[in-house]
Amino acid sequence: MCPCLATSFVPLAIQLLLFTAACFLAFFLFLCCLCVLVVFFEGGGVWLLWLGVMAGGKEEKDARIEAIASSIRVVPNFPKPGIMFQDITTLLLNPKAFRNVVELFVNRYIDKGITVVAGVEARGFIFAAPIALAIGAKFIPLRKPRKLPGEVISEKYDLEYGTDCLEMHVGAVQPEDRALVVDDLIATGGTLCAAMNLLERAGAEVVECACVIELPELKGRERLNGKPLHILVESR
Amino acid sequence: MCPCLATSFVPLAIQLLLFTAACFLAFFLFLCCLCVLVVFFEGGGVWLLWLGVMAGGKEEKDARIEAIASSIRVVPNFPKPGIMFQDITTLLLNPKAFRNVVELFVNRYIDKGITVVAGVEARGFIFAAPIALAIGAKFIPLRKPRKLPGEVISEKYDLEYGTDCLEMHVGAVQPEDRALVVDDLIATGGTLCAAMNLLERAGAEVVECACVIELPELKWSPVDSDQQAMMDYL
């Protein structure tokens, strides 16, 4: 008698196939468990990160940035003659472009240990709040005078004519906080500089400043005391 | 000779096990494909919806709302004596509470066909922008005078002393748009009313107004029964 499996109904080829299938199953189960674990611990950020990863490489990113740039409208002579105003409201009317802006920032900061995202009133709020939510950081509004109800610290900065002032709540940041400053645009850098000063006076470390648009001819970058600035598009 | 698989090295039990494993594999592959498809077509909203679904039922929701309410700070005598100011900045310092606010709103609106989310400057921006992103709607900032650079329409509204004005860009909404108005708080309702008027003058349909906080003693009146503030907890 040969040592056979008389009741075996599955030919050898099928057995090998099933064995391979079992290996793939184990791999997929592992991936699913990993996703579930990461999801529960990282929250929304993982989702956006995953989208970023799936979105592909540099070409994909360049295409997204080009789409973002073309969705920004330039309004001449606003708020005064000679100024070409970079209007982001048209970007905000384009859900895909708006989402790409947030994703590009979130992908950059998700693993930088940012604990605080400070948004500069008011257009900075529009970008800073979704970024803070996605990376699980505290959101801090930096506001014009007399808007914040509690005790504040103030930082003056120069305008072309005169000065303005930015305020932050006392106690909003702790000395161990790592902060990101977000605004829609950097021009002379005065506002961002004031924002950074507020955070540093409260003891936080400003990791980077992030803006959608830079007006490079105004050399705002140089006012940031060497702090890195990350932008998506330069003004056209 | 018995018709045997002499070279077979896999006993029957293992074969059955492998067959079952193959069935499970097919099922998981199907789930993965489903997720990928839904992800690409629905975007971020599905993720947040999924979170909302996983977050559970009414008890879970009540607990989240209680946590949100307790994260709001009351600042007396601001901006003037006698006013108890509802400060949402402390909520924003609590990532979990902030996220729950946005999720609760997104869960409510994700399948209402909202095409536009209008945020009232400036605290309204903080909640409206994430909601717009999550449900894939256009975001429209409604601003104080002379802030918006393009051509605008304006709507005046009464303050306790004097009047103020809200503006919206011409062309921001189309007549077929379904709009949601978002602000952090409703007091007298003057600002929200102006916001609704701007959207309706441009031809949009205002589906609902949404606020984190209501001050019920100030007795705002909705223009019609469809427009009501939600989430009134203090």
Coordinates of C-alpha atoms in Angstrom, one line a residue:
Chain A
M1 CA 0.0 0.0 0.0
C2 CA 1.4 3.3 -0.9
P3 CA 1.2 6.0 1.8
C4 CA -1.5 8.0 0.2
L5 CA -4.2 10.3 1.2
A6 CA -7.0 8.3 -0.4
T7 CA -9.7 10.8 0.7
S8 CA -7.7 13.8 -0.4
F9 CA -9.7 15.7 -3.0
V10 CA -7.3 18.5 -3.5
P11 CA -4.5 18.2 -6.1
L12 CA -1.0 19.3 -5.4
A13 CA -1.2 22.5 -7.4
I14 CA -4.2 23.7 -5.5
Q15 CA -2.5 22.9 -2.2
L16 CA 0.4 25.1 -3.1
L17 CA -2.0 27.8 -4.2
L18 CA -3.9 27.6 -0.9
F19 CA -0.6 27.7 1.0
T20 CA 0.4 30.9 -0.8
A21 CA -3.1 32.3 -0.2
A22 CA -2.7 31.6 3.5
C23 CA 0.6 33.6 3.6
F24 CA -1.1 36.6 1.9
L25 CA -4.0 36.4 4.3
A26 CA -1.6 36.5 7.2
F27 CA 0.1 39.6 5.7
F28 CA -3.3 41.4 5.1
L29 CA -4.5 40.6 8.6
F30 CA -1.3 42.1 9.9
L31 CA -1.8 45.3 7.8
C32 CA -5.4 45.6 9.0
C33 CA -4.4 45.3 12.6
L34 CA -1.7 47.8 12.1
C35 CA -4.2 50.3 10.6
V36 CA -6.7 49.8 13.4
L37 CA -4.0 50.3 16.1
V38 CA -2.5 53.4 14.4
V39 CA -6.0 54.8 13.8
F40 CA -7.0 54.6 17.4
F41 CA -3.8 56.1 18.7
E42 CA -3.1 58.7 16.0
G43 CA -6.6 59.8 15.0
G44 CA -7.3 61.9 12.0
G45 CA -3.7 62.6 11.2
V46 CA -3.0 59.1 10.1
W47 CA -5.9 59.3 7.6
L48 CA -4.5 62.4 6.0
L49 CA -1.0 61.0 6.2
W50 CA -2.1 57.8 4.4
L51 CA -3.8 60.0 1.7
G52 CA -0.5 61.8 1.3
V53 CA 1.4 58.6 0.9
M54 CA -1.1 57.2 -1.5
A55 CA -1.0 60.5 -3.5
G56 CA 2.3 59.6 -4.8
G57 CA 5.7 61.2 -5.4
K58 CA 7.1 64.5 -6.4
E59 CA 5.2 64.9 -9.7
E60 CA 1.9 64.5 -8.0
K61 CA 3.0 67.0 -5.4
D62 CA 4.1 69.5 -8.0
A63 CA 0.7 69.1 -9.8
R64 CA -1.1 69.8 -6.5
I65 CA 1.0 72.9 -5.8
E66 CA 0.4 74.2 -9.4
A67 CA -3.3 73.7 -8.9
I68 CA -3.1 75.6 -5.6
A69 CA -1.2 78.5 -7.1
S70 CA -3.6 78.8 -10.0
S71 CA -6.6 78.9 -7.6
I72 CA -5.3 82.1 -5.9
R73 CA -6.7 85.3 -7.3
V74 CA -4.7 88.5 -7.6
V75 CA -6.7 91.6 -6.9
P76 CA -4.9 94.8 -8.0
N77 CA -4.8 98.0 -6.0
F78 CA -6.2 96.5 -2.7
P79 CA -6.1 97.6 0.0
K80 CA -4.5 100.6 -1.6
P81 CA -3.1 101.6 -5.0
G82 CA 0.0 99.7 -6.2
I83 CA -0.6 96.6 -4.1
M84 CA -1.4 93.3 -5.9
F85 CA -3.4 91.5 -3.2
Q86 CA -3.1 87.7 -3.1
D87 CA -6.7 86.6 -2.5
I88 CA -7.0 83.1 -1.0
T89 CA -10.8 83.1 -1.0
T90 CA -10.8 81.6 -4.5
L91 CA -8.6 78.8 -3.2
L92 CA -11.1 78.2 -0.4
L93 CA -13.9 77.9 -3.0
N94 CA -12.0 74.9 -4.4
P95 CA -12.4 72.1 -1.9
K96 CA -9.8 69.9 -3.6
A97 CA -7.2 72.7 -3.6
F98 CA -8.0 73.7 0.0
R99 CA -7.7 70.1 1.1
N100 CA -4.4 69.7 -0.7
V101 CA -3.0 72.8 1.1
V102 CA -3.9 71.3 4.4
E103 CA -2.6 67.8 3.5
L104 CA 0.8 69.2 2.2
F105 CA 1.3 71.0 5.6
V106 CA 0.1 68.1 7.6
N107 CA 2.3 65.6 5.8
R108 CA 5.3 67.8 6.7
Y109 CA 4.5 68.3 10.4
I110 CA 2.7 65.1 11.4
D111 CA 5.9 63.5 12.8
K112 CA 7.7 66.7 14.0
G113 CA 6.3 66.6 17.6
I114 CA 4.4 69.8 17.2
T115 CA 2.2 70.4 20.2
V116 CA 0.9 73.9 19.4
V117 CA -0.3 75.4 16.1
A118 CA -0.7 79.2 16.4
G119 CA -2.9 80.9 13.7
V120 CA -2.6 84.6 13.0
E121 CA -6.0 86.4 12.8
A122 CA -8.0 86.0 10.8
R123 CA -7.0 84.3 7.5
G124 CA -4.4 82.3 9.4
F125 CA -7.2 80.6 11.4
I126 CA -8.6 79.1 8.2
F127 CA -5.4 77.0 7.7
A128 CA -4.1 76.7 11.2
A129 CA -7.3 75.1 12.7
P130 CA -7.5 72.1 10.3
I131 CA -3.7 71.5 10.6
A132 CA -4.0 71.5 14.4
L133 CA -6.9 69.1 14.3
A134 CA -5.1 66.8 11.9
I135 CA -1.9 66.6 13.9
G136 CA -3.6 66.5 17.3
A137 CA -2.0 69.8 18.5
K138 CA -3.5 72.6 20.5
F139 CA -4.8 75.5 18.5
I140 CA -3.9 79.0 19.6
P141 CA -5.4 82.1 18.0
L142 CA -3.1 85.1 17.8
R143 CA -5.3 88.2 17.7
K144 CA -5.5 91.9 17.2
P145 CA -5.8 93.9 20.5
R146 CA -8.8 93.6 22.7
K147 CA -10.3 90.5 21.1
L148 CA -9.0 87.9 23.5
P149 CA -11.0 87.9 26.7
G150 CA -8.5 86.7 29.2
E151 CA -5.1 88.0 30.4
V152 CA -2.8 88.5 27.4
I153 CA 0.7 89.3 26.4
S154 CA 1.2 91.8 23.6
E155 CA 3.8 92.2 20.9
K156 CA 4.1 95.4 18.8
Y157 CA 5.3 95.3 15.2
D158 CA 5.9 97.8 12.5
L159 CA 3.6 98.5 9.6
E160 CA 4.6 100.5 6.5
Y161 CA 3.0 103.5 8.3
G162 CA 2.7 103.1 12.1
T163 CA 2.6 100.0 14.3
D164 CA 0.2 97.2 15.0
C165 CA 0.0 94.7 17.8
L166 CA -0.6 91.0 18.2
E167 CA -1.8 89.3 21.4
M168 CA -1.8 85.8 22.9
H169 CA -3.5 84.5 26.0
V170 CA -1.3 84.0 29.1
G171 CA -1.0 80.3 29.8
A172 CA -1.9 79.2 26.3
V173 CA 1.6 77.7 25.8
Q174 CA 3.9 75.9 28.2
P175 CA 7.7 76.0 28.1
E176 CA 7.9 72.5 26.7
D177 CA 5.6 73.2 23.8
R178 CA 6.9 72.9 20.2
A179 CA 5.0 75.5 18.1
L180 CA 4.1 76.0 14.5
V181 CA 3.0 79.4 13.3
V182 CA 0.6 79.5 10.4
D183 CA -0.6 82.4 8.3
D184 CA -2.0 82.7 4.8
L185 CA 0.8 84.9 3.5
I186 CA 4.2 86.3 4.5
A187 CA 5.0 89.8 3.2
T188 CA 7.4 91.9 5.2
G189 CA 7.5 89.3 7.9
G190 CA 6.4 91.7 10.7
T191 CA 3.4 89.8 11.7
L192 CA 5.1 86.4 11.8
C193 CA 8.0 87.9 13.7
A194 CA 5.6 89.2 16.3
A195 CA 3.8 85.9 16.5
M196 CA 7.1 84.1 17.0
N197 CA 8.1 86.5 19.7
L198 CA 4.9 85.9 21.6
L199 CA 5.4 82.2 21.6
E200 CA 9.0 82.4 22.6
R201 CA 8.3 84.9 25.4
A202 CA 5.9 82.3 26.8
G203 CA 8.8 79.8 26.7
A204 CA 7.7 77.7 23.7
E205 CA 10.1 76.6 20.9
V206 CA 9.0 77.8 17.5
V207 CA 9.8 74.9 15.2
E208 CA 8.8 76.6 11.9
C209 CA 6.6 79.2 10.3
A210 CA 4.2 78.0 7.5
C211 CA 2.5 80.1 4.9
V212 CA 0.6 79.3 1.8
I213 CA 2.1 82.3 -0.1
E214 CA 5.3 84.2 0.0
L215 CA 6.0 87.7 -1.5
P216 CA 9.7 87.1 -2.0
E217 CA 10.5 90.7 -3.1
L218 CA 9.5 91.9 0.4
K219 CA 12.2 89.7 2.0
G220 CA 10.0 88.7 4.9
R221 CA 12.1 85.6 5.4
E222 CA 15.0 87.7 6.6
R223 CA 12.9 89.0 9.5
L224 CA 12.4 85.6 11.1
N225 CA 15.7 85.5 12.9
G226 CA 16.9 82.4 11.2
K227 CA 13.7 80.5 11.9
P228 CA 12.8 78.2 9.1
L229 CA 9.9 79.2 6.8
H230 CA 7.9 76.8 4.7
I231 CA 5.7 78.1 1.9
L232 CA 3.7 76.4 -0.8
V233 CA 3.7 79.0 -3.5
E234 CA 5.4 82.3 -4.4
S235 CA 3.3 85.2 -5.5
R236 CA 2.8 85.6 -9.2
Chain B
M1 CA -2.1 1.2 -7.1
C2 CA -4.4 3.4 -5.1
P3 CA -5.0 6.8 -6.8
C4 CA -2.9 8.7 -4.3
L5 CA -0.9 11.8 -4.3
A6 CA 2.4 10.2 -3.5
T7 CA 4.2 13.5 -3.4
S8 CA 1.6 15.2 -1.4
F9 CA 3.1 16.5 1.8
V10 CA 0.1 18.2 3.2
P11 CA -2.3 16.3 5.4
L12 CA -6.0 16.6 5.0
A13 CA -6.6 18.8 8.0
I14 CA -4.1 21.3 6.8
Q15 CA -5.7 21.3 3.4
L16 CA -9.0 22.2 4.9
L17 CA -7.4 24.9 7.0
L18 CA -5.7 26.4 3.9
F19 CA -9.0 26.3 2.1
T20 CA -10.7 28.2 4.9
A21 CA -7.8 30.7 5.0
A22 CA -8.3 31.3 1.3
C23 CA -11.9 32.2 1.8
F24 CA -11.0 34.6 4.6
L25 CA -8.4 36.1 2.3
A26 CA -10.9 36.7 -0.4
F27 CA -13.2 38.4 2.1
F28 CA -10.5 40.7 3.4
L29 CA -9.3 41.6 0.0
F30 CA -12.9 42.6 -0.8
L31 CA -13.1 44.8 2.3
C32 CA -9.8 46.5 1.4
C33 CA -10.9 47.2 -2.1
L34 CA -14.2 48.6 -0.8
C35 CA -12.3 50.9 1.6
V36 CA -9.9 52.1 -1.1
L37 CA -12.8 52.9 -3.5
V38 CA -14.8 54.7 -0.8
V39 CA -11.8 56.6 0.3
F40 CA -11.0 57.9 -3.2
F41 CA -14.5 59.0 -3.9
E42 CA -15.6 60.4 -0.5
G43 CA -12.3 61.7 0.8
G44 CA -11.8 62.9 4.3
G45 CA -15.5 62.8 5.2
V46 CA -15.6 59.1 5.2
W47 CA -12.8 59.0 7.7
L48 CA -14.5 61.3 10.0
L49 CA -17.8 59.6 9.4
W50 CA -16.2 56.2 10.3
L51 CA -14.8 57.7 13.5
G52 CA -18.3 59.0 14.3
V53 CA -19.8 55.6 13.7
M54 CA -17.2 53.9 15.8
A55 CA -17.6 56.5 18.5
G56 CA -20.9 54.8 19.5
G57 CA -24.3 55.9 20.5
K58 CA -26.1 58.5 22.5
E59 CA -24.2 58.0 25.8
E60 CA -20.9 58.5 24.1
K61 CA -22.3 61.6 22.4
D62 CA -23.5 63.1 25.6
A63 CA -20.2 62.4 27.3
R64 CA -18.4 64.2 24.4
I65 CA -20.8 67.2 24.7
E66 CA -20.3 67.4 28.4
A67 CA -16.5 67.4 27.9
I68 CA -16.9 70.2 25.3
A69 CA -19.1 72.3 27.6
S70 CA -16.6 72.0 30.5
S71 CA -13.7 73.0 28.3
I72 CA -15.3 76.4 27.6
R73 CA -14.2 79.2 29.9
V74 CA -16.4 82.0 31.1
V75 CA -14.7 85.3 31.5
P76 CA -16.7 87.9 33.5
N77 CA -17.1 91.5 32.5
F78 CA -15.7 91.2 29.0
P79 CA -15.9 93.1 26.7
K80 CA -17.8 95.3 29.1
P81 CA -19.1 95.1 32.7
G82 CA -22.0 92.7 33.2
I83 CA -21.2 90.4 30.2
M84 CA -20.2 86.8 31.0
F85 CA -18.0 86.0 27.9
Q86 CA -18.0 82.5 26.6
D87 CA -14.4 81.9 25.8
I88 CA -13.8 79.0 23.3
T89 CA -10.0 79.4 23.3
T90 CA -9.8 76.9 26.2
L91 CA -11.7 74.4 24.1
L92 CA -9.2 74.9 21.2
L93 CA -6.4 74.1 23.7
N94 CA -8.0 70.7 24.1
P95 CA -7.4 68.7 20.9
K96 CA -9.9 66.0 21.8
A97 CA -12.7 68.4 22.6
F98 CA -12.0 70.5 19.5
R99 CA -12.0 67.3 17.4
N100 CA -15.3 66.2 19.0
V101 CA -16.9 69.5 18.1
V102 CA -16.0 69.2 14.5
E103 CA -17.0 65.5 14.3
L104 CA -20.4 66.1 15.9
F105 CA -21.1 68.8 13.3
V106 CA -19.6 66.7 10.4
N107 CA -21.7 63.7 11.4
R108 CA -24.8 65.8 11.2
Y109 CA -24.1 67.4 7.8
I110 CA -22.1 64.8 5.9
D111 CA -25.1 63.5 4.0
K112 CA -27.2 66.7 3.8
G113 CA -25.8 67.8 0.4
I114 CA -24.2 70.9 1.8
T115 CA -22.2 72.6 -0.9
V116 CA -21.1 75.7 1.0
V117 CA -20.0 76.3 4.6
A118 CA -20.0 80.0 5.5
G119 CA -17.9 81.0 8.5
V120 CA -18.4 84.3 10.4
E121 CA -15.3 86.2 11.1
A122 CA -13.2 85.4 13.0
R123 CA -14.0 82.7 15.5
G124 CA -16.5 81.1 13.1
F125 CA -13.5 80.5 10.7
I126 CA -12.0 78.1 13.3
F127 CA -14.9 75.7 13.2
A128 CA -16.3 76.3 9.7
A129 CA -13.0 75.6 7.8
P130 CA -12.5 72.1 9.2
I131 CA -16.2 71.3 8.7
A132 CA -16.0 72.5 5.1
L133 CA -12.9 70.4 4.5
A134 CA -14.4 67.3 6.0
I135 CA -17.6 67.4 4.0
G136 CA -16.0 68.6 0.8
A137 CA -17.9 71.9 0.6
K138 CA -16.7 75.3 -0.5
F139 CA -15.6 77.5 2.4
I140 CA -16.8 81.1 2.4
P141 CA -15.5 83.7 4.9
L142 CA -18.1 86.3 5.9
R143 CA -16.1 89.3 7.0
K144 CA -16.2 92.8 8.5
P145 CA -16.2 95.7 6.1
R146 CA -13.1 96.3 3.9
K147 CA -11.5 93.0 4.5
L148 CA -12.5 91.1 1.4
P149 CA -10.5 92.3 -1.7
G150 CA -13.0 91.7 -4.5
E151 CA -16.5 93.0 -5.2
V152 CA -18.8 92.4 -2.2
I153 CA -22.4 92.5 -1.1
S154 CA -23.0 94.0 2.4
E155 CA -25.6 93.4 5.0
K156 CA -26.1 95.7 8.0
Y157 CA -27.3 94.5 11.4
D158 CA -28.1 96.0 14.7
L159 CA -25.8 96.0 17.7
E160 CA -26.8 96.9 21.2
Y161 CA -25.5 100.4 20.4
G162 CA -25.3 101.2 16.7
T163 CA -24.9 98.9 13.7
D164 CA -22.3 96.7 12.2
C165 CA -21.9 95.2 8.8
L166 CA -21.1 91.8 7.2
E167 CA -19.7 91.3 3.7
M168 CA -19.5 88.4 1.2
H169 CA -17.7 88.2 -2.1
V170 CA -19.9 88.5 -5.2
G171 CA -19.9 85.2 -7.0
A172 CA -18.9 83.1 -4.0
V173 CA -22.2 81.2 -4.0
Q174 CA -24.4 80.1 -6.9
P175 CA -28.2 79.8 -6.8
E176 CA -28.1 76.1 -6.6
D177 CA -25.8 76.1 -3.5
R178 CA -27.0 74.6 -0.2
A179 CA -25.4 76.5 2.6
L180 CA -24.5 76.0 6.3
V181 CA -23.7 79.0 8.4
V182 CA -21.2 78.4 11.2
D183 CA -20.2 80.6 14.1
D184 CA -18.8 79.9 17.6
L185 CA -21.8 81.4 19.4
I186 CA -25.3 82.8 18.9
A187 CA -26.3 85.7 21.2
T188 CA -29.0 88.1 19.8
G189 CA -28.8 86.4 16.4
G190 CA -28.0 89.6 14.6
T191 CA -24.8 88.4 13.0
L192 CA -26.3 85.0 12.0
C193 CA -29.3 86.8 10.5
A194 CA -27.0 89.0 8.5
A195 CA -25.0 86.0 7.4
M196 CA -28.2 84.2 6.2
N197 CA -29.4 87.2 4.4
L198 CA -26.2 87.5 2.4
L199 CA -26.3 83.9 1.3
E200 CA -30.0 84.1 0.4
R201 CA -29.6 87.4 -1.5
A202 CA -27.0 85.6 -3.6
G203 CA -29.6 82.9 -4.3
A204 CA -28.3 80.1 -2.1
E205 CA -30.5 78.0 0.2
V206 CA -29.5 78.2 3.9
V207 CA -30.1 74.7 5.2
E208 CA -29.1 75.4 8.8
C209 CA -27.1 77.5 11.2
A210 CA -24.7 75.8 13.5
C211 CA -23.1 77.2 16.6
V212 CA -21.1 75.6 19.4
I213 CA -22.8 77.8 22.1
E214 CA -26.2 79.4 22.4
L215 CA -27.1 82.1 24.9
P216 CA -30.8 81.2 25.2
E217 CA -31.7 84.1 27.4
L218 CA -31.1 86.5 24.5
K219 CA -34.0 85.0 22.6
W220 CA -33.0 85.2 19.0
S221 CA -35.8 84.4 16.6
P222 CA -35.3 82.2 13.5
V223 CA -36.5 83.6 10.2
D224 CA -38.2 80.3 9.7
S225 CA -38.5 77.0 11.4
D226 CA -35.8 75.3 9.4
Q227 CA -33.1 77.6 10.7
Q228 CA -32.1 76.8 14.2
A229 CA -29.0 76.8 16.3
M230 CA -28.0 73.4 17.5
M231 CA -25.8 72.3 20.3
D232 CA -27.1 74.7 22.9
Y233 CA -25.2 73.7 26.0
L234 CA -23.8 76.0 28.6

